[in-house]
Each structure stands twice: as structure tokens, then as C-alpha cells.
Coordinates of N, CA and C in Angstrom, one line a residue:
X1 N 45.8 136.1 117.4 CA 46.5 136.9 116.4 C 45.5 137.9 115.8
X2 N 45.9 139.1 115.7 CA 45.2 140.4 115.4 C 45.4 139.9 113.4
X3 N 44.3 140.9 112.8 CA 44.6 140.8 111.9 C 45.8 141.4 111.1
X4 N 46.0 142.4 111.9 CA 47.3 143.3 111.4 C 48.3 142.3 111.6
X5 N 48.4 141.5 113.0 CA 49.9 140.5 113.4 C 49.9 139.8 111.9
X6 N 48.8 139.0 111.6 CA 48.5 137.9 110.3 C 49.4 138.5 108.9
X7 N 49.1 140.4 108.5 CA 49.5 140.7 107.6 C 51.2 141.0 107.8
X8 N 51.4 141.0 109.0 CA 53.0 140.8 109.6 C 54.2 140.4 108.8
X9 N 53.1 138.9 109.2 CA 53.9 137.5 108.9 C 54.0 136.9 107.9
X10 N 53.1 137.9 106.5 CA 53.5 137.3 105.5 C 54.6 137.9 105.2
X11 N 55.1 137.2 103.7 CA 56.6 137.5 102.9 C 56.6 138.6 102.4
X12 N 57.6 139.0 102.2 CA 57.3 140.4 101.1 C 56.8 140.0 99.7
X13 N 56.8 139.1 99.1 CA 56.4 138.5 97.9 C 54.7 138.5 97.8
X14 N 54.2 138.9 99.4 CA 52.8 138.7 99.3 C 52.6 140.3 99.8
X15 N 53.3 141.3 99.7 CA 53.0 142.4 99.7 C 51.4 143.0 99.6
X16 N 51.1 142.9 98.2 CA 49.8 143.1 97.5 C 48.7 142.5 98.4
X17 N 49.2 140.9 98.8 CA 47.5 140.5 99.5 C 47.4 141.2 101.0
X18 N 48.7 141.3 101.4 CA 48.7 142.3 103.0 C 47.8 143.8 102.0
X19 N 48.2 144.4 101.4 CA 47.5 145.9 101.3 C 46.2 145.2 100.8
X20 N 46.2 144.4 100.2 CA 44.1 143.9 99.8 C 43.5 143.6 101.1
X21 N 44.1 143.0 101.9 CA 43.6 142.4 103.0 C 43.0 143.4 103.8
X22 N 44.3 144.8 104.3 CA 43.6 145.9 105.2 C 42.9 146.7 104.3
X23 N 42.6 146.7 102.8 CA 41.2 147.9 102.5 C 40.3 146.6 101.6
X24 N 40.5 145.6 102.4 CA 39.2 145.0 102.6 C 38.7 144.7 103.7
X25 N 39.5 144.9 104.9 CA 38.8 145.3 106.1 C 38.6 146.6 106.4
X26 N 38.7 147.5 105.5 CA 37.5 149.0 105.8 C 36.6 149.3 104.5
X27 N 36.3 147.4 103.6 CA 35.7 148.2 102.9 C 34.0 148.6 103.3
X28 N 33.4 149.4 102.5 CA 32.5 150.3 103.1 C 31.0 149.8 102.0
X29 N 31.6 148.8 101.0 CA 30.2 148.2 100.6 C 29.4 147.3 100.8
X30 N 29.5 146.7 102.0 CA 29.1 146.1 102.6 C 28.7 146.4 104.0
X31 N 27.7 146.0 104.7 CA 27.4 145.8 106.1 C 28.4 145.4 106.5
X32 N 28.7 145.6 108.1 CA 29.7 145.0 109.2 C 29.4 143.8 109.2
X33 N 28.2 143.2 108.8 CA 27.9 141.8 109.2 C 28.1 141.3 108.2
X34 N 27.9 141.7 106.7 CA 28.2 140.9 105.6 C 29.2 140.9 105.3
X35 N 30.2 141.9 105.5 CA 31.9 141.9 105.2 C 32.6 140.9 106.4
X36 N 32.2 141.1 107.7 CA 32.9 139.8 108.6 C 32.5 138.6 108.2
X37 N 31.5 138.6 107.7 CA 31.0 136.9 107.7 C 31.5 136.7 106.7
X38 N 31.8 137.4 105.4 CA 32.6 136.9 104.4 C 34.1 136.6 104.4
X39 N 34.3 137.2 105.4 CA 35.3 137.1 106.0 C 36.0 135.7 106.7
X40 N 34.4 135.7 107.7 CA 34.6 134.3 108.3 C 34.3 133.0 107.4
X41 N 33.4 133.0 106.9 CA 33.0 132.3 105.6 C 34.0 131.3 105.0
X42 N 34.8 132.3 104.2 CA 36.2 132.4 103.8 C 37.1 131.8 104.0
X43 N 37.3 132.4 105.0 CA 38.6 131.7 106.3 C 38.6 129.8 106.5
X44 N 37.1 130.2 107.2 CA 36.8 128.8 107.7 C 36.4 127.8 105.9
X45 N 36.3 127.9 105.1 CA 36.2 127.3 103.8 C 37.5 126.7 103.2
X46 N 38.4 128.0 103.4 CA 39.8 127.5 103.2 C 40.9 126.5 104.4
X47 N 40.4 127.2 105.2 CA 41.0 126.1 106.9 C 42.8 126.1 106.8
X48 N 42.9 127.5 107.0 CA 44.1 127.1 107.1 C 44.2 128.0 109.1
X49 N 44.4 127.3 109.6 CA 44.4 127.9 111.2 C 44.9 129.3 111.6
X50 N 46.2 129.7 111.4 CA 46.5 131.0 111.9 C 45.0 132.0 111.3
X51 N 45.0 131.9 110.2 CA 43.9 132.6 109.1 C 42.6 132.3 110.1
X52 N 41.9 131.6 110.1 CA 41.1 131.2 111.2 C 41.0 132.2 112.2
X53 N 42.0 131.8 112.8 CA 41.9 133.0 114.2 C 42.2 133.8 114.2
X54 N 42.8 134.6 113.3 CA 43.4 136.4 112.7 C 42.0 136.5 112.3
X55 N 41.0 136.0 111.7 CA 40.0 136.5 111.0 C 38.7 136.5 112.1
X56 N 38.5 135.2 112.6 CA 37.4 135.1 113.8 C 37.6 136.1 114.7
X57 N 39.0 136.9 115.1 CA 39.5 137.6 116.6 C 39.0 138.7 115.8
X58 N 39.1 139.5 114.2 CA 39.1 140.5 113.8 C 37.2 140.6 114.0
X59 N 36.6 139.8 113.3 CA 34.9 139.8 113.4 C 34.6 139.9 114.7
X60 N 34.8 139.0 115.4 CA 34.8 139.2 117.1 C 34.7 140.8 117.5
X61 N 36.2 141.4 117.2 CA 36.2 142.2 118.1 C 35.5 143.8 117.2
X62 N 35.0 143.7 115.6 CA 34.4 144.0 114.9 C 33.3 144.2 115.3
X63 N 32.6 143.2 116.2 CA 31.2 143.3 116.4 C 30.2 141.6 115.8
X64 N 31.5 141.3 114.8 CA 30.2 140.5 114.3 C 29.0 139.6 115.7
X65 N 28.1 138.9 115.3 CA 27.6 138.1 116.4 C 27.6 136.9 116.0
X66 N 27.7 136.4 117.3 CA 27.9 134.6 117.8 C 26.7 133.9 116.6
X67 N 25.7 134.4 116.3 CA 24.7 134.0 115.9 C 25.3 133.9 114.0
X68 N 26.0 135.2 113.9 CA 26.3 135.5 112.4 C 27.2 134.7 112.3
X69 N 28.8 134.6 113.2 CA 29.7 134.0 112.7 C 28.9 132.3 112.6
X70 N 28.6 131.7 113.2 CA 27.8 130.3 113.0 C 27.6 130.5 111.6
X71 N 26.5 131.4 111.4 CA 25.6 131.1 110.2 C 26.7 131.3 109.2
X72 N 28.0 132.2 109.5 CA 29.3 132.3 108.2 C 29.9 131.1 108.5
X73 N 30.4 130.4 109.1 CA 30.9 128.9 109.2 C 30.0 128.4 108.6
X74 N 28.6 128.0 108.7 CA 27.7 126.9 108.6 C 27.2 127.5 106.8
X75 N 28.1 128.8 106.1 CA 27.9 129.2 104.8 C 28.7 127.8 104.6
X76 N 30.2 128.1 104.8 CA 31.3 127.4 104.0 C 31.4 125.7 104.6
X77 N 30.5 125.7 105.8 CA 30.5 123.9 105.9 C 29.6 123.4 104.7
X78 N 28.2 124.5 104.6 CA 27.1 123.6 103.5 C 27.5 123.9 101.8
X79 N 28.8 125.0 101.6 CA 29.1 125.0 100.3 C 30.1 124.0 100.1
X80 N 30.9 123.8 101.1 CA 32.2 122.6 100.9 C 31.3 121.3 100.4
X81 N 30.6 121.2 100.9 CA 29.5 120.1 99.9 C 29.1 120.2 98.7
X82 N 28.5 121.2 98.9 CA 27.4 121.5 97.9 C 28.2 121.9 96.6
X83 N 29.7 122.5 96.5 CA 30.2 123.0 95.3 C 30.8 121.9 95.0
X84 N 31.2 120.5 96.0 CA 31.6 119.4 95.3 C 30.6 119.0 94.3
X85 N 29.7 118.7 94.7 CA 28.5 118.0 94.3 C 28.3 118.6 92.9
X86 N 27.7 120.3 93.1 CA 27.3 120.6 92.0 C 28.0 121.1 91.1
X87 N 29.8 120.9 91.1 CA 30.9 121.3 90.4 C 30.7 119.9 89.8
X88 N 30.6 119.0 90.6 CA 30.8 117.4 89.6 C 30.0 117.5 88.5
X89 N 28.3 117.8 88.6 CA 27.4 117.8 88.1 C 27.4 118.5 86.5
X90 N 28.1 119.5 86.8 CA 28.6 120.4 85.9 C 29.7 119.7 85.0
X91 N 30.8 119.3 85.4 CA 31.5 118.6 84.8 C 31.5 117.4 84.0
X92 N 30.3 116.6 84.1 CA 30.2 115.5 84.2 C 29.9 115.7 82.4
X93 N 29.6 114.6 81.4 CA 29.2 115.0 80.5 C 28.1 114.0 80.2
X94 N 27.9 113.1 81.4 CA 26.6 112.7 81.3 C 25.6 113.3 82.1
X95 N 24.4 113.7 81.4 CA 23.2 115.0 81.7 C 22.6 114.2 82.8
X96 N 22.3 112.7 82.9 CA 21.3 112.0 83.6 C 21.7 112.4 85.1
X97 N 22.8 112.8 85.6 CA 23.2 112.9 87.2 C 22.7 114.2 87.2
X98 N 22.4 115.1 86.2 CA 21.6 116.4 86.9 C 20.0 116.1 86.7
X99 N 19.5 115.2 86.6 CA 18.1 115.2 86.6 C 17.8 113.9 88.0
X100 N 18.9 113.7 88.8 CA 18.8 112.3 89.8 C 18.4 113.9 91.2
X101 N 17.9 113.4 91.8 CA 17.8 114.1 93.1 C 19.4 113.7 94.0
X102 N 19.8 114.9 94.5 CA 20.6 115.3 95.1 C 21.1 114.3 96.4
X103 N 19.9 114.5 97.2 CA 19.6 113.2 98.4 C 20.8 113.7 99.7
X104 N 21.1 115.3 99.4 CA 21.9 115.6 100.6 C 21.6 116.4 101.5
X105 N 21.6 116.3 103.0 CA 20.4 117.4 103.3 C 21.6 118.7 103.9
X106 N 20.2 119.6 103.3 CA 20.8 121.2 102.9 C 20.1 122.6 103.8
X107 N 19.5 121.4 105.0 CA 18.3 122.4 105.9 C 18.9 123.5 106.0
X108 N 20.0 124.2 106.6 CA 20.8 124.7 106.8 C 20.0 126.4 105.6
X109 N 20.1 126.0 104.5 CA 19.7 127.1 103.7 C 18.1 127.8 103.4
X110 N 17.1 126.6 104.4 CA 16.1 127.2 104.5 C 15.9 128.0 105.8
X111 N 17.3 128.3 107.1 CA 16.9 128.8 108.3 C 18.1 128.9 108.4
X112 N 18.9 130.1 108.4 CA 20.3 129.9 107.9 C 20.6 130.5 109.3
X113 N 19.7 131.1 110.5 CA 20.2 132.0 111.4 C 20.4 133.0 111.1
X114 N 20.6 134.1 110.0 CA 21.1 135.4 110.0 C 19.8 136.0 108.6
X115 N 19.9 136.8 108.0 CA 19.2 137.5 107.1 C 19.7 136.7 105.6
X116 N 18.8 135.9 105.1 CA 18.9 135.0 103.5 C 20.1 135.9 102.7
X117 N 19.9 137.0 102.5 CA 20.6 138.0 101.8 C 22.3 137.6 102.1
X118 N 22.4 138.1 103.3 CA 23.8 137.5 104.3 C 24.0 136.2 104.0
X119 N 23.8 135.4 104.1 CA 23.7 134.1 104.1 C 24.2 133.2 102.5
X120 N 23.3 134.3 101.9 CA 23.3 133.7 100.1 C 25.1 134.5 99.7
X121 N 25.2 135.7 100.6 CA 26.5 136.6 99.8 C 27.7 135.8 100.2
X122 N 27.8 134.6 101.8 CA 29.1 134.1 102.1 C 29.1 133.2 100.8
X123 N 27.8 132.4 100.9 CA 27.5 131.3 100.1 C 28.6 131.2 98.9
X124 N 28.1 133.0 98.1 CA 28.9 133.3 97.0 C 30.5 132.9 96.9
X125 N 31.2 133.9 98.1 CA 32.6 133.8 98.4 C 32.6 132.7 98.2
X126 N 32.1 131.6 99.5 CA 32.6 130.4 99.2 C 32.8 129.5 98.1
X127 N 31.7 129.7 97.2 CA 31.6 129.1 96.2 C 32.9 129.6 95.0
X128 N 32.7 130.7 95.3 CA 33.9 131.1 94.7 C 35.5 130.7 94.5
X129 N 36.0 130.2 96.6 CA 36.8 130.1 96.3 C 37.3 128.2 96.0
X130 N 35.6 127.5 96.2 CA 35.5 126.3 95.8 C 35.4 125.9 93.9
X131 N 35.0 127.0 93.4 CA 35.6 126.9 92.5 C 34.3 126.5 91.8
X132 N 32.9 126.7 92.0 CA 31.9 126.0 91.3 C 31.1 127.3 90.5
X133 N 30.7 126.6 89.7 CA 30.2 127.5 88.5 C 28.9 127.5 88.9
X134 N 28.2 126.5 88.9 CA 27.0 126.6 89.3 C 26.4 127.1 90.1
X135 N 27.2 126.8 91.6 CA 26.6 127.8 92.6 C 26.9 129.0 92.7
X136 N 27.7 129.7 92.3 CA 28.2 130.9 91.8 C 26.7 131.4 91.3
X137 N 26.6 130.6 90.4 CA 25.5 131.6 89.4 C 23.9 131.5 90.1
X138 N 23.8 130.5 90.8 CA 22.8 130.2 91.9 C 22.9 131.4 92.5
X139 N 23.6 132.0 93.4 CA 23.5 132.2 94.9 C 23.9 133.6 93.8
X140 N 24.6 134.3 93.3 CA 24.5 135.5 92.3 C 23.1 136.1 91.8
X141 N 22.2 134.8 91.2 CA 20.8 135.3 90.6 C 19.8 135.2 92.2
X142 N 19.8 134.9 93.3 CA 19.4 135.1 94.4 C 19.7 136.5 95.1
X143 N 20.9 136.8 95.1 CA 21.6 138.2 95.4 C 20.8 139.1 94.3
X144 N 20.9 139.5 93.4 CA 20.5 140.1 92.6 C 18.8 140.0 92.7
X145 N 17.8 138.9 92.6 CA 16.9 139.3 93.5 C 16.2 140.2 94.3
X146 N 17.3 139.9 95.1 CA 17.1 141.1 96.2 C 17.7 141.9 96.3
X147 N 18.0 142.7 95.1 CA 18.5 144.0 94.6 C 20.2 144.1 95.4
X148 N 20.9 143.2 95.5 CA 22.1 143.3 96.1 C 22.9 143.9 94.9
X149 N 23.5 144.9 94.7 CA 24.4 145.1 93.5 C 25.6 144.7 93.4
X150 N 26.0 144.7 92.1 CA 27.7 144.1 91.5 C 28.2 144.2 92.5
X151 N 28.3 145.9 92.6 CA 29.4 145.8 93.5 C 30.0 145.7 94.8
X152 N 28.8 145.0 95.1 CA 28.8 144.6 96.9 C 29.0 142.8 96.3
X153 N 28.1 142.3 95.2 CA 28.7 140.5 95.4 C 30.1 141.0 95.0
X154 N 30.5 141.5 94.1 CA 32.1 142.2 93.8 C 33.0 141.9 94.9
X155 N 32.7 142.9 95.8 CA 33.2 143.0 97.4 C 33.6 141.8 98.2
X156 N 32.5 140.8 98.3 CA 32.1 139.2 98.9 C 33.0 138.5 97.7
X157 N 33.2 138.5 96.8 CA 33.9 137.6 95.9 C 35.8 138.3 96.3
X158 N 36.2 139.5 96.4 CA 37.4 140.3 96.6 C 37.7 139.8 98.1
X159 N 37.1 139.9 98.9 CA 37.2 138.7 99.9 C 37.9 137.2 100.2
X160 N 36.7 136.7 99.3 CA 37.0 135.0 99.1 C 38.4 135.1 98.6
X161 N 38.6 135.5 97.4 CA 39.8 135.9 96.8 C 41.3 136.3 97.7
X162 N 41.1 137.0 98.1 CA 42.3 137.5 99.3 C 42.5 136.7 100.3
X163 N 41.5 136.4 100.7 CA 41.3 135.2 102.5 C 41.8 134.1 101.8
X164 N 41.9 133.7 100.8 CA 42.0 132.4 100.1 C 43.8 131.9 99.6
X165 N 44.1 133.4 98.9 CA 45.6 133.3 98.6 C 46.5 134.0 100.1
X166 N 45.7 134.8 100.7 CA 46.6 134.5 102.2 C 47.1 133.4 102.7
X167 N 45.6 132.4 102.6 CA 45.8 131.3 103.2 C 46.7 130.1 102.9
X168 N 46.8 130.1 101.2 CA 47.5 129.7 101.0 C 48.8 130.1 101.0
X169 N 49.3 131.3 101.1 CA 50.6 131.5 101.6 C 51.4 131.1 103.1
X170 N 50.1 131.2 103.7 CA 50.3 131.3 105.3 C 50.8 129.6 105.2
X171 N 50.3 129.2 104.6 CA 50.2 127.4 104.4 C 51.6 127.0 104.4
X172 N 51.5 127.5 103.1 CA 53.4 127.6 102.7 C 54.5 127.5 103.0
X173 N 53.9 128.9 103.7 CA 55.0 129.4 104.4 C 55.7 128.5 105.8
X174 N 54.3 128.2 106.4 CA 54.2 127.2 107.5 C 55.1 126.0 107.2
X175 N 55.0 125.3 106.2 CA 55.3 123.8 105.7 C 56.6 124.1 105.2
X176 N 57.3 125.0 104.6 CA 58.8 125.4 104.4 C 59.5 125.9 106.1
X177 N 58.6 126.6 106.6 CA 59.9 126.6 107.7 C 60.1 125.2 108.9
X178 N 58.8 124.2 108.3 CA 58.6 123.2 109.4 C 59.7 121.9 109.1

């Protein structure tokens, strides 16, 4: 399924995320590689399947590479952890579980396969649409670093955002007509 088929099939009630969806697939503030992978990132974070393969077939035939899409899955496999973890941490209101070592391994972010930059921006999405404050503000003060501007983490968060309430429609929609 093309991406266009994906925006097809949604309802008319999801109008808005079909038109976010295609002018965030030409948006222009990002690299081809950091807009697909946020893309893929995304997709695969939320797991809803049609979405999956509307998005993997669009990066694919986009250009992304075998090497990038990995390293955008392997964002949203090490954030689906990591924003459990350090959402709990956050939440918690006892301080002592953020001074305990973590004890999870996170190799993945010191050799991510693709360019740290790339890597730190799916991170963002992800986190975003996991919902953690912490890594959010981690992987933001990392971007920013390296002079990545608003309006490109902007871009990578407008992403997570869209790929996320698609997905959840697609979901929906799936489970009402089944």
C-alpha cells in the first residue's frame, strides 16, 4: 500500500490528518533521510500494520536506506523502553529510583548505524509520541547541540504526531468493521 492508497482509506472525519500526512511528505525541512526515518520511526513505534507498510513502501521507494530504515526502527524499539522507564522515573514521587542505575542495555545509542543527529531526531518523534518528558528534553538538548533548529525538531515531532493519530484511526477503523 502506497502512501496515497493509506490516505484513501481513511474516513472523512480524518480529513485533516490525510492533508497533514501529504505536506508532511514534501516537507522540505528536513533531509530525505531524516523525514523518512521519522517517518519510519513513527510508524513502527505506534505498530499499527497497514501504517507500517504505507510508510516503509513510501521510504523505500523515497530512497531511504536499508541501513537508515534499521537505525529508524531500532529509534522506536530503544525508545519503547527507554520512555517507559524514564516516564516512570519522572512520575514516580520517590527521588531514590532516579539516582539507582538504569541496568538496561542501550548500546544501540552509542552506534546507532546512521548520523547521531538522525538518530537523536526519530528518538525525539518517538518519544513524543510515547509520551515522555524526559526524553523529549534529552534528545531536544542533544539536537540543539548540534545546531539542529526548532523548526526541523518541529517537523520530526509534526510527524510523530500525524503517523500516530493516523494510526490510531486506521486501528479503529479496522476493529469496527471486523
Amino acid at each position: 500500500m502506497s502512501l496515497d492508497a493509506l490516505r484513501e482509506t481513511l474516513p472523512a472525519y480524518a480529513k485533516d490528518l490525510s492533508l497533514n500526512l501529504s505536506s508532511l511528505a514534501n516537507e522540505t525541512l528536513l533531509t530525505d533521510q531524516q523525514k523518512w526515518g521519522a517517518f519510519v520511526a513513527s510508524a513502527h513505534a505506534v505498530g499499527t500494520p497497514a501504517v507500517i507498510r504505507a510508510v516503509d513502501a513510501a521510504a523505500a521507494a523515497a530512497g531511504l536506506s536499508a541501513e537508515a530504515a534499521t537505525a529508524a526502527k531500532a529509534a522506536a524499539a530503544i525508545m519503547g523502553m527507554n520512555n517507559v522507564y524514564y516516564r516512570s522515573l519522572h512520575l514516580l514521587s520517590n527521588p531514590e529510583y532516579k539516582t539507582l542505575p538504569a541496568k538496561l542495555r542501550m548500546n544501540i545509542l552509542a552506534n546507532p548505524g546512521v548520523d547521531k543527529v538522525d538518530f537523536e531526531l526519530w528518538s525525539t518523534a518517538v518519544s513524543a509520541i510515547n509520551g515522555c518528558g524526559m526524553c523529549l528534553d534529552a534528545h531536544e538538548s542533544e539536537l540543539k547541540k548540534h545546531g539542529m533548529p526548532n523548526t526541523s525538531i518541529q517537523a520530526a515531532l509534526r510527524i510523530g504526531a500525524v503517523v500516530n493519530a493516523v494510526s490510531r484511526v486506521v486501528a479503529a477503523e479496522t476493529a469496527s468493521a471486523a
